[in-house]
Coordinates of C-alpha atoms and ligand atoms in Angstrom, one line a residue:
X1 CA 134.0 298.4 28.3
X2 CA 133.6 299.8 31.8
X3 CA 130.2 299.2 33.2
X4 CA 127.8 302.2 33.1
X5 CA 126.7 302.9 36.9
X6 CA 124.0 305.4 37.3
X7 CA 125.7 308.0 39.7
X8 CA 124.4 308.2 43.1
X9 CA 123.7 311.3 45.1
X10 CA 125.2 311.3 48.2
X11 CA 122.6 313.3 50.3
X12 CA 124.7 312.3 53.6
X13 CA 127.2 314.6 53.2
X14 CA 125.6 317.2 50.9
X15 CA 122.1 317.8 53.3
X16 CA 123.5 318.1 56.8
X17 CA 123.1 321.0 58.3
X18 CA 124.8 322.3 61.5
X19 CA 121.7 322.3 64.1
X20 CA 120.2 325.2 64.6
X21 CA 117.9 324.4 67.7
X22 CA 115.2 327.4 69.0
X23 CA 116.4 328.7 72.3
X24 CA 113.7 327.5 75.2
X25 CA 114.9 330.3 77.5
X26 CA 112.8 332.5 77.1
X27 CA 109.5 329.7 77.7
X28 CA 108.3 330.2 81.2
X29 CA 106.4 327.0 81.8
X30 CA 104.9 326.3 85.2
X31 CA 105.3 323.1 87.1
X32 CA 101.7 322.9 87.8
X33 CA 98.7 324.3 85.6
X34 CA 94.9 324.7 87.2
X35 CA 91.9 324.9 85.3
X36 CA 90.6 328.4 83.8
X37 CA 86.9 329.2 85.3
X38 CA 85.3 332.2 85.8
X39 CA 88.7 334.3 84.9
X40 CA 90.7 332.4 87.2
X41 CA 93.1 329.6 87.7
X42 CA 91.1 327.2 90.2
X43 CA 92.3 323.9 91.3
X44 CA 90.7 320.8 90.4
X45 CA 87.7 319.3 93.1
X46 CA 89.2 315.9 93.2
X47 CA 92.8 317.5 93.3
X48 CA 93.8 315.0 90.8
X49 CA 96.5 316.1 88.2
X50 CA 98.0 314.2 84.8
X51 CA 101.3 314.7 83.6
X52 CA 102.1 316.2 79.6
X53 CA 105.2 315.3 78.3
X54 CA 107.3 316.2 75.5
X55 CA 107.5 313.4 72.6
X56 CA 110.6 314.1 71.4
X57 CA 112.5 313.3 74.6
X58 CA 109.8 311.7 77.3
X59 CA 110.6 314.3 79.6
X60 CA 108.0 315.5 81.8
X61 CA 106.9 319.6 80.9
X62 CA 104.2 319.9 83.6
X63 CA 101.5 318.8 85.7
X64 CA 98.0 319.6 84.8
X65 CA 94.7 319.2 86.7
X66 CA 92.3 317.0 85.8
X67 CA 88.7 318.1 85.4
X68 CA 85.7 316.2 86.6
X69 CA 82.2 316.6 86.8
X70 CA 81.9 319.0 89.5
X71 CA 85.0 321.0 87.9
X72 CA 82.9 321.0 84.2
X73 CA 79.7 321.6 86.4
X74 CA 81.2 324.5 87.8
X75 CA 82.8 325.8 84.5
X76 CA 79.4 325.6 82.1
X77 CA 77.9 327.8 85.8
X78 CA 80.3 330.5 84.6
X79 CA 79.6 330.6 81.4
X80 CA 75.8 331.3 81.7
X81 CA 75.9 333.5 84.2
X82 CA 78.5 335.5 81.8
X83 CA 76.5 335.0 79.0
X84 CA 73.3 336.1 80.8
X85 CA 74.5 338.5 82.8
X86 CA 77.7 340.0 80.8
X87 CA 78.4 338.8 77.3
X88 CA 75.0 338.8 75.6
X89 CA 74.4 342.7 76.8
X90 CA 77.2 343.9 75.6
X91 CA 77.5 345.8 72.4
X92 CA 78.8 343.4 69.9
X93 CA 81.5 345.8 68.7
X94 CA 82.5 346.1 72.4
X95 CA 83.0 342.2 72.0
X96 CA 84.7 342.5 68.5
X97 CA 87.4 344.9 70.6
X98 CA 88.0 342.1 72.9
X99 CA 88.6 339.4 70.3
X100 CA 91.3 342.0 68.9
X101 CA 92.7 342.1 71.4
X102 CA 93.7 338.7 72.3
X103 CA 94.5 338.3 68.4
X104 CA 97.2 340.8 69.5
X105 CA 98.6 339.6 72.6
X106 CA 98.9 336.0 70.8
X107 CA 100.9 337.8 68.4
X108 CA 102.9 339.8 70.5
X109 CA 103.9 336.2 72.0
X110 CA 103.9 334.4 69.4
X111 CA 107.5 333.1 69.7
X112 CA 106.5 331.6 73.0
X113 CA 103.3 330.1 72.0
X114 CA 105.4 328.2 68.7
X115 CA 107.6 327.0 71.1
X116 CA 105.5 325.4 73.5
X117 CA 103.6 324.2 70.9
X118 CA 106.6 322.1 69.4
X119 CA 107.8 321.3 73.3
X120 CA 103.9 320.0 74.3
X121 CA 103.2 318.1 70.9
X122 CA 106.2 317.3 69.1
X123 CA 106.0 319.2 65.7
X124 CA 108.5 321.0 64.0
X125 CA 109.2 324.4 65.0
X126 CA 109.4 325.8 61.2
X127 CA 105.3 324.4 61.4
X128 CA 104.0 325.7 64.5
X129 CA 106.1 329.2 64.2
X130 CA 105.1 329.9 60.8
X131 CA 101.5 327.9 60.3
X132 CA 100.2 327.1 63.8
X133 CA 100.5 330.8 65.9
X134 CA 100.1 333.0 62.7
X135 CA 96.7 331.3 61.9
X136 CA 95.8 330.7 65.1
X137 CA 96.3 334.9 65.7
X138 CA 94.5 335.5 62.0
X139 CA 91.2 333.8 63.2
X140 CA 91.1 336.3 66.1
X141 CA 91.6 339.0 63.8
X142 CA 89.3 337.9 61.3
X143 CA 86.1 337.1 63.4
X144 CA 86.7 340.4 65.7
X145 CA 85.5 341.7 62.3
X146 CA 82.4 340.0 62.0
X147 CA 81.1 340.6 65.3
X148 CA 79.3 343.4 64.7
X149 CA 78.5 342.5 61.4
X150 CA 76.6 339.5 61.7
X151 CA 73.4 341.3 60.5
X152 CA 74.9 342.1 57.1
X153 CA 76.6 338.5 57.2
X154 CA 72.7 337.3 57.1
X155 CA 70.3 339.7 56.2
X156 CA 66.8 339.6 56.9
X157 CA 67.4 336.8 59.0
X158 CA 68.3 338.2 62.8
X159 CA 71.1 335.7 63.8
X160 CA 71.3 335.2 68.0
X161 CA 73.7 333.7 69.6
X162 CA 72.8 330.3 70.4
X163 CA 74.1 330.4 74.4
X164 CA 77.0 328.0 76.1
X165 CA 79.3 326.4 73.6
X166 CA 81.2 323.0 74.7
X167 CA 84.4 322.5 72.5
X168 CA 86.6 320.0 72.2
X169 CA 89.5 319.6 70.3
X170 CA 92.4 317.0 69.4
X171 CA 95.9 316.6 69.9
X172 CA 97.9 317.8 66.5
X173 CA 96.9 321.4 66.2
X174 CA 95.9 322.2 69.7
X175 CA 96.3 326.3 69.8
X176 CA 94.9 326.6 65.8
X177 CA 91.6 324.4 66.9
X178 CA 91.2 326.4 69.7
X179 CA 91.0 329.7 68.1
X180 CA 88.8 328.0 65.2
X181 CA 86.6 327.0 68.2
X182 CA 86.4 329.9 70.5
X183 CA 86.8 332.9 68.2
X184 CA 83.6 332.4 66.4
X185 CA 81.9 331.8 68.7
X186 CA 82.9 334.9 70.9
X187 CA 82.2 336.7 67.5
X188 CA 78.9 335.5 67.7
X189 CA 78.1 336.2 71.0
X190 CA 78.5 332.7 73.0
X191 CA 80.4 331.9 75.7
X192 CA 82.3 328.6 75.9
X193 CA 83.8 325.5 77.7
X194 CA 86.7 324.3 76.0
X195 CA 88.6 321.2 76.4
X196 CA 92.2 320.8 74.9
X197 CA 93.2 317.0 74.1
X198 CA 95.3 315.2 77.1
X199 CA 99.1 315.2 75.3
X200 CA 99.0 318.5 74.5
X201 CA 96.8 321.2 76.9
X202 CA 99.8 323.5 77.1
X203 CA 99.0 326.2 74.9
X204 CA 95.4 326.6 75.6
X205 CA 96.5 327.1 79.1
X206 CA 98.7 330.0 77.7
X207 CA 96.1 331.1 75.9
X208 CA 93.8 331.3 79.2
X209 CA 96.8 333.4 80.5
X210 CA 96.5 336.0 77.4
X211 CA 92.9 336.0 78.0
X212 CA 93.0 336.9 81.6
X213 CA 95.2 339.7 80.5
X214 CA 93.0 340.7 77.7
X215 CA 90.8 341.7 80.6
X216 CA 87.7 339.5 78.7
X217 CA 85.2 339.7 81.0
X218 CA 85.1 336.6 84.0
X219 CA 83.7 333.1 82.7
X220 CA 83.7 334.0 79.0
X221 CA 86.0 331.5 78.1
X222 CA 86.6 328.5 80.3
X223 CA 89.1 326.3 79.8
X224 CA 89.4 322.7 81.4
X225 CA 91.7 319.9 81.2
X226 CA 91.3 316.2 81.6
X227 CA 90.8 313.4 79.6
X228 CA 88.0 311.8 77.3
X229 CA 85.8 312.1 80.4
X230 CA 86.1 315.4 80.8
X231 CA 85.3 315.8 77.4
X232 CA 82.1 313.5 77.6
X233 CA 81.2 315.6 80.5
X234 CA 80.7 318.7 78.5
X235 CA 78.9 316.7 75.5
X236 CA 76.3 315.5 78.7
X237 CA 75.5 318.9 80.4
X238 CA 72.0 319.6 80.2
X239 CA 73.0 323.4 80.1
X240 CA 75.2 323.3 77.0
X241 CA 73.4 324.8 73.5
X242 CA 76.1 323.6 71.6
X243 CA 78.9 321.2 71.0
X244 CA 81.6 321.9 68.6
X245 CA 83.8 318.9 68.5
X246 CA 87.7 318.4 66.7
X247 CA 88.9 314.7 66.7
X248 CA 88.4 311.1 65.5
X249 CA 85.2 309.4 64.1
X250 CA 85.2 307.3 66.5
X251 CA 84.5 309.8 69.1
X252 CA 82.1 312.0 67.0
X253 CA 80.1 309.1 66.7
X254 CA 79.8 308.6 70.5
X255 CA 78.8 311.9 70.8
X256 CA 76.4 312.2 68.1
X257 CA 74.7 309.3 69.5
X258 CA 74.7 310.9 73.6
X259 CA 73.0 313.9 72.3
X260 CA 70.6 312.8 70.2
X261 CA 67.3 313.8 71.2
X262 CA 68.2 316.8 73.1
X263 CA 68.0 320.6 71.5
X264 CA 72.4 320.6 71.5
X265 CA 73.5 321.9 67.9
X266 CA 76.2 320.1 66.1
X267 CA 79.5 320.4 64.4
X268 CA 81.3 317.5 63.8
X269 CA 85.4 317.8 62.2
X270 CA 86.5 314.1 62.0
X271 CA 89.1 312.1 60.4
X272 CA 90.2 312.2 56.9
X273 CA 91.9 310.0 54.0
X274 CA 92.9 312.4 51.3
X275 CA 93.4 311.4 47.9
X276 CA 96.2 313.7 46.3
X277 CA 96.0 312.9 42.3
X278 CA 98.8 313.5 39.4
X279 CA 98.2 313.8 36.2
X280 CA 100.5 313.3 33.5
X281 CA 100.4 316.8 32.6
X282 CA 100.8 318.3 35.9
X283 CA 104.1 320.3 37.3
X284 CA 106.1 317.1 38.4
X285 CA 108.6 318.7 40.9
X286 CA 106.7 321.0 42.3
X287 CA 103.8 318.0 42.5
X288 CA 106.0 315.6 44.2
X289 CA 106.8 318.9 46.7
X290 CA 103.7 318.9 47.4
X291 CA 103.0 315.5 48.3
X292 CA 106.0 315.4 50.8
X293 CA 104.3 318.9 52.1
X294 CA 100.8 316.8 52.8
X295 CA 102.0 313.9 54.5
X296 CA 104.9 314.3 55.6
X297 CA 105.3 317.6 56.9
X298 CA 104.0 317.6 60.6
X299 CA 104.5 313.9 60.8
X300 CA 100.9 313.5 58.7
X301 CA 99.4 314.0 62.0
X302 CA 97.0 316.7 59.5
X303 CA 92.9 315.6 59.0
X304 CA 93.2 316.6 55.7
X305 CA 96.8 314.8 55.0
X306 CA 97.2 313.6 51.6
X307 CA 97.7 309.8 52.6
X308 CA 96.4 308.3 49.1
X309 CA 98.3 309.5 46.6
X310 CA 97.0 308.1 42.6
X311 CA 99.6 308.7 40.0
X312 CA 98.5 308.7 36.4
X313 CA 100.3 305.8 34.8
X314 CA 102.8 307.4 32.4
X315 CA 104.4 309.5 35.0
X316 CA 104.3 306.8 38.0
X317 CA 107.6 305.6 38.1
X318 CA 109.1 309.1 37.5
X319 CA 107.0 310.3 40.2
X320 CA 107.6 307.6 42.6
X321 CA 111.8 307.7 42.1
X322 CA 111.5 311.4 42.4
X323 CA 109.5 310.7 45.9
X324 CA 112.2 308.0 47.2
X325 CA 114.9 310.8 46.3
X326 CA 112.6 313.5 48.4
X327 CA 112.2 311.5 51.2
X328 CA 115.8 310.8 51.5
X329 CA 116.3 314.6 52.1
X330 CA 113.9 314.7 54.8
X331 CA 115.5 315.5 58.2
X332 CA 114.0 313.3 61.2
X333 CA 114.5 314.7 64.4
X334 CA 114.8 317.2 67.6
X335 CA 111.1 319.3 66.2
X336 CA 112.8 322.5 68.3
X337 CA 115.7 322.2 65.3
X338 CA 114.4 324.8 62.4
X339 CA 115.9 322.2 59.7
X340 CA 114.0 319.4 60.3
X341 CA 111.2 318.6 58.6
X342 CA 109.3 315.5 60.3
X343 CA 109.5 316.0 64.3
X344 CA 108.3 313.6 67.0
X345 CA 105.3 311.8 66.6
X346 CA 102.7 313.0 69.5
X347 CA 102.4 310.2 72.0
X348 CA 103.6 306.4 72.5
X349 CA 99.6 305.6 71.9
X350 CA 99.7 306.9 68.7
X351 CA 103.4 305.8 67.9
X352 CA 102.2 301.8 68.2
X353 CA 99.0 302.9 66.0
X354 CA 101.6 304.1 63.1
X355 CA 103.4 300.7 63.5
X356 CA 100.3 298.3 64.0
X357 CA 99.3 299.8 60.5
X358 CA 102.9 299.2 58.8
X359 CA 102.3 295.7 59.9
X360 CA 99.2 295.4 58.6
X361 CA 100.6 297.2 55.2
X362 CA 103.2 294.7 54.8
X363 CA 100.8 291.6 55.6
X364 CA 98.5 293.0 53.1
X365 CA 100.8 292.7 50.5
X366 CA 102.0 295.9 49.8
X367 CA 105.2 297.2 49.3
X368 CA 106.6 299.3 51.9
X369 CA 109.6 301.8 51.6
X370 CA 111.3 303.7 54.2
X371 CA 114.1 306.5 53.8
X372 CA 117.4 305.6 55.2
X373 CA 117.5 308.5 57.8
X374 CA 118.5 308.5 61.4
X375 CA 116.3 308.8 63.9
X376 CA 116.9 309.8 67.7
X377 CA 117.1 307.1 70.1
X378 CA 114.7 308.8 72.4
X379 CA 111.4 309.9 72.1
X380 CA 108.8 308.8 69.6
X381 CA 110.0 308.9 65.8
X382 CA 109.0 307.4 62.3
X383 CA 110.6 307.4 58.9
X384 CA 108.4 308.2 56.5
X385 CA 107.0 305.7 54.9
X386 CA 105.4 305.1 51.0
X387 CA 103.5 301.8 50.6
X388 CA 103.4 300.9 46.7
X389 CA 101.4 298.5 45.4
X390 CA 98.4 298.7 47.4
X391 CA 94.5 298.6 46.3
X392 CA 91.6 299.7 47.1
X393 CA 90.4 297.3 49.7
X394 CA 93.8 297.4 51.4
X395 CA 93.0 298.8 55.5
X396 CA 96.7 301.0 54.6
X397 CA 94.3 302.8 51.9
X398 CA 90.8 302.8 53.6
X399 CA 91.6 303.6 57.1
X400 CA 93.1 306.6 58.7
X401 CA 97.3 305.8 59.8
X402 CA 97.7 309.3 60.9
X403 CA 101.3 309.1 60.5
X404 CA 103.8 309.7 58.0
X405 CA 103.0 307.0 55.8
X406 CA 101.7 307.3 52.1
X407 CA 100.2 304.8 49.9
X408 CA 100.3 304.6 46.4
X409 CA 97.9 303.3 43.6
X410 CA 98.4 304.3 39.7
X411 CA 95.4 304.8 37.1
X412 CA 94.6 305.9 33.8
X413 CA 91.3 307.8 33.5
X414 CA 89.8 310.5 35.2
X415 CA 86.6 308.8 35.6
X416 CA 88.7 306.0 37.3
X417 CA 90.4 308.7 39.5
X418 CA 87.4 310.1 40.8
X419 CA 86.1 306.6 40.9
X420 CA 88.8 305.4 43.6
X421 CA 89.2 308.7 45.3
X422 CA 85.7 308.7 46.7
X423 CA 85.3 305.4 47.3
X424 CA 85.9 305.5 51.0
X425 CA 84.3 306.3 54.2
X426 CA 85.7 309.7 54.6
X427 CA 85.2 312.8 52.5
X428 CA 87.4 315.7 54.3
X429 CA 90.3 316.9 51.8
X430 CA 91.4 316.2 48.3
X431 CA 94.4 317.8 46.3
X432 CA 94.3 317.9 42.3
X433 CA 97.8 318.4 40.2
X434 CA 97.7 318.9 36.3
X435 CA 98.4 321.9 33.9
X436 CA 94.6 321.9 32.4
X437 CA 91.7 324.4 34.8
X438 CA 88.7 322.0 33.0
X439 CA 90.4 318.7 34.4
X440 CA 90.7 321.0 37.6
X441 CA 87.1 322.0 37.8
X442 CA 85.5 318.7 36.4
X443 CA 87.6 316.9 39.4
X444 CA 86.8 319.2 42.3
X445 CA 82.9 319.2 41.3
X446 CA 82.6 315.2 41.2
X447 CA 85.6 314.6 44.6
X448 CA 83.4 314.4 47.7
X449 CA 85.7 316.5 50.2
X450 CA 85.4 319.0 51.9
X451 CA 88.3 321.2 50.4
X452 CA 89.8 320.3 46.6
X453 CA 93.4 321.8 46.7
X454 CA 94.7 322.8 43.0
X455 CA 98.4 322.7 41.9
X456 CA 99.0 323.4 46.2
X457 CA 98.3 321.3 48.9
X458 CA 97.5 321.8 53.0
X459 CA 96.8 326.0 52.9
X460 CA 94.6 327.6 55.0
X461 CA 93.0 330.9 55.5
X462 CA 90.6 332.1 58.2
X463 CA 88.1 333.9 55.3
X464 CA 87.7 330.3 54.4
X465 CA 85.5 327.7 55.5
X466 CA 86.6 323.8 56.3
X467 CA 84.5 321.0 57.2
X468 CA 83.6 317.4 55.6
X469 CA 81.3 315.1 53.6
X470 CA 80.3 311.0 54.6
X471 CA 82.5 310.4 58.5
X472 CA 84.3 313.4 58.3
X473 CA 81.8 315.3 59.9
X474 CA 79.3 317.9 59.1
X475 CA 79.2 321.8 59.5
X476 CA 82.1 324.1 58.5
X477 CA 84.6 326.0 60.3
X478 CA 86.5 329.4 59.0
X479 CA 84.5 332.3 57.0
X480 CA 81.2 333.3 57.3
X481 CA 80.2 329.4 57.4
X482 CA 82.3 329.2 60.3
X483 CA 79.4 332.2 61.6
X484 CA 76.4 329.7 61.3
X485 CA 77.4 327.1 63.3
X486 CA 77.5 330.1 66.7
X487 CA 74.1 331.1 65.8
X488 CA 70.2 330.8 65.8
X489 CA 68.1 332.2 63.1
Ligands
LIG501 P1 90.0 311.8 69.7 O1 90.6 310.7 70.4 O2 88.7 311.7 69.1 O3 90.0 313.0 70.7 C1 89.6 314.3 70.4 C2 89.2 315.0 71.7 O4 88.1 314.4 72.2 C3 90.3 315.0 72.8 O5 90.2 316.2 73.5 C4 89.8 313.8 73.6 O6 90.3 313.8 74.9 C5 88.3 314.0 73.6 N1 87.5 312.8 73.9 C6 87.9 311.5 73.9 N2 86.9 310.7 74.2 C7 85.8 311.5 74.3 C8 84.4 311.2 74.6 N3 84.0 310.0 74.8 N4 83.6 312.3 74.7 C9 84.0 313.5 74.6 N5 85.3 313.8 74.3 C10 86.2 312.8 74.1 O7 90.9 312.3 68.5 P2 92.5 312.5 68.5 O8 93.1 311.2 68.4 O9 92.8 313.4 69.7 O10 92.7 313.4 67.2 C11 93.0 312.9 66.0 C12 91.7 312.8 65.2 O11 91.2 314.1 65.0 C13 92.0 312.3 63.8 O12 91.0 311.4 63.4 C14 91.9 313.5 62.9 O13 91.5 313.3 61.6 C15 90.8 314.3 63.6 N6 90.9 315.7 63.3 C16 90.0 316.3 62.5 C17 90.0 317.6 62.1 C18 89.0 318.2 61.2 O14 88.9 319.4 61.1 N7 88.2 317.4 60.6 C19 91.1 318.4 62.6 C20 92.0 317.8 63.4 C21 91.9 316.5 63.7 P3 91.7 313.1 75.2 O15 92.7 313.8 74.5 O16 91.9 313.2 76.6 O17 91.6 311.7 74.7
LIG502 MG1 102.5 316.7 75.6

């Protein structure tokens, strides 16, 4: 009797697609970019400039100044005297008009601010056109709203603007973070300092254009660019009132620590190690869809990724074929080509990071498993990655990869579940998958994260806040708890 093969699928030939890559011809990129004070484009004190290059080939975009203390000296200057002297007098629904506005003009370019996006940083086009710009636009709309509400967003309680924000944001959603950043806190009357992470300052810069055009009044927003010490310059200023800060823990706690003792306010947004459960009773496909969507989608370069992923013990070793078979499919490559799915991983610093972690993975014990895909010889690339038989104390499971890489553990009660899920350091995102609403609400009242997806993973809305328990931080971003953290009461 013949021998019975199980037939193979031969996703080669059936999943190629012609490539379809988005035009860059229309992307007017300067060679050199200044530093955005007081309204205008002003060159750096030291005249010292950094290069940003595009991941996916190595290829130099630009040159951008590099600010120092003088240049962040100069930059906080501007934004008191607007505040004092412009900003705080101005009717608040004269500011809401002026947040519109920009909301517009980044949607009227939205096609150019997606593709730089994907050109700075390195993620897929499909991401930044159709998640990064859109939401980036929608929390401009949605705070121009509040501005002149703020009274009946907290009644009986006069909110006041609290004076010069400093904000400073990381490297894998730079254009979003900076409208989370500055449009509250325009809406609430402050004006602002921002800093853009060093790989990817490219959009902010375009944004500083839009706002120039917007006609925002001088020194508003300031935008400067440099590295970590640029950054720590702001957190130092004596004449900052608050510091809103996007990154690593690492960092947070550095600046938790500098400013301790002095009357700054604080938000902190910090790193994340989601677990994403599955129950036995929950919608497998469209389960194992969504953990492909929160890790390895935009290269799991997300806070909130779902990097721990806990099957329930029935369905594990359907789930984890159906996963090898998804991550087969999944197209690694040029991020400007709409069919791919996992583009170039942002810099070279955090490429060795990804791989100094699938060494430690594999020393540990675990089991790792890579798709079979190509990847371009150029640039900075990954396969994706799942790391099976892993536990608890594993660094793969307890410390953030930021990468495409998931690891997986199994279980068999929810009190176990919940057990493992929390026991870590960080407390930013979880996602829940099962057909029952009590397991659903029982789960997101005992996870400690931030945000508990149900049955979908890794959506966002301006109308709703974000922010984290334990080292992920503290305060929230988005909605009207995205208001508090821009005001005084
Ligand atoms: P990072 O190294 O902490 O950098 C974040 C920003 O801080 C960058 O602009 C960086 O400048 C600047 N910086 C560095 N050292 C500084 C210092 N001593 N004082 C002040 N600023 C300093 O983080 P990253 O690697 O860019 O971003 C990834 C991290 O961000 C991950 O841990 C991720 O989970 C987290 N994240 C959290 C959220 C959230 O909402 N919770 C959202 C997105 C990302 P340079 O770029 O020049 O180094
Ligand atoms: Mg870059």
């Amino acid at each position: 009797m013949a021998k019975k093969t199980t037939p193979q699928l031969d996703f080669n030939s059936s999943w190629n697609y012609a490539p379809a890559p988005e035009d860059t011809k229309h992307i007017n990129l300067k060679k050199q970019y200044e530093l955005f004070i007081d309204g205008k484009f002003v060159k750096p004190a030291k005249g010292k400039y950094f290069e940003t290059i595009n991941p996916a080939n190595e290829e130099v975009l630009a040159k951008v100044a590099e600010a120092d203390e003088t240049d962040v000296n100069k930059a906080v200057k501007a934004a008191r005297n607007a505040y004092n002297n412009v900003w705080s007098k101005m009717p608040a629904a004269e500011r809401g008009k002026y947040i519109y506005r920009i909301a517009r003009l980044m949607q009227e370019r939205a096609r150019e601010f997606a593709v730089i996006e994907t050109l700075d940083g390195g993620k897929p086009i499909r991401e930044s056109r159709d998640i990064d710009v859109p939401l980036a636009a929608n929390h401009f709309f949605y705070y121009a709203g509040w501005a002149d509400k703020l009274a009946y967003a907290f009644p009986n309680r006069k909110p006041q603007a609290l004076g010069v924000a400093g904000q400073i944001i990381p490297w894998n959603f730079p254009l979003l973070m900076a409208a989370w950043k500055i449009a509250p806190a325009l809406a609430c009357g402050n004006t602002v300092v921002l800093k853009p992470a060093e790989t990817t300052p490219l959009t902010a810069l375009k944004l500083a254009e839009i706002i120039q055009e917007s006609g925002l009044p001088n020194g508003v927003v300031n935008i400067v660019t440099g590295a970590g010490k640029t950054g720590a310059a702001i957190v130092n200023h004596p004449d900052i009132d608050k510091i809103a800060f996007t990154g690593s823990t690492d960092v947070g706690k550095i600046i938790q620590k500098s400013i301790a003792g002095t009357n700054k306010k604080l938000t902190l947004e910090l790193g994340g190690k989601a677990a994403h459960i599955i129950f036995e009773d929950a919608p497998i496909d469209q389960a194992v869809e969504g953990i492909v969507n929160g890790i390895f989608f935009n290269q799991g370069h997300v806070c909130c990724a779902g990097s721990r992923l806990f099957v329930q013990e029935g369905v594990a070793d359907m789930v984890i074929r159906k996963l090898k078979d998804r991550l087969e499919t999944l197209i690694v490559g040029d991020p400007l080509d709409k069919n791919t799915d996992i583009g170039a991983i942002n810099s070279k610093g955090q490429l060795e990071t990804i791989h100094k972690y699938l060494k430690i993975g594999k020393e540990e014990g675990a089991d790792m498993y890579q798709s079979n895909c190509s990847i371009p010889k150029k640039g900075y690339f990954c396969r994706p990655t799942l790391f099976l038989n892993t536990s608890q104390s594993h660094r793969i499971v307890q410390e953030e990869i930021f990468g495409p890489v998931l690891t997986i553990q199994t279980f068999r009660t929810v009190e176990e579940v919940i057990e493992k899920a929390n026991n870590i350091p960080y407390g930013l995102s979880a996602g829940v998958w099962t057909d029952k609403g009590s397991k659903i609400f029982n789960l997101t009242t005992k996870l400690r994260a931030g945000v508990v997806w149900a049955n979908t993973y890794n959506k966002f809305d301006p109308t709703s806040p974000f922010g984290g328990y334990k080292e992920s931080g503290f305060g929230r971003e988005g909605g009207m708890h995205g208001l508090s953290a821009y005001l005084k009461f």
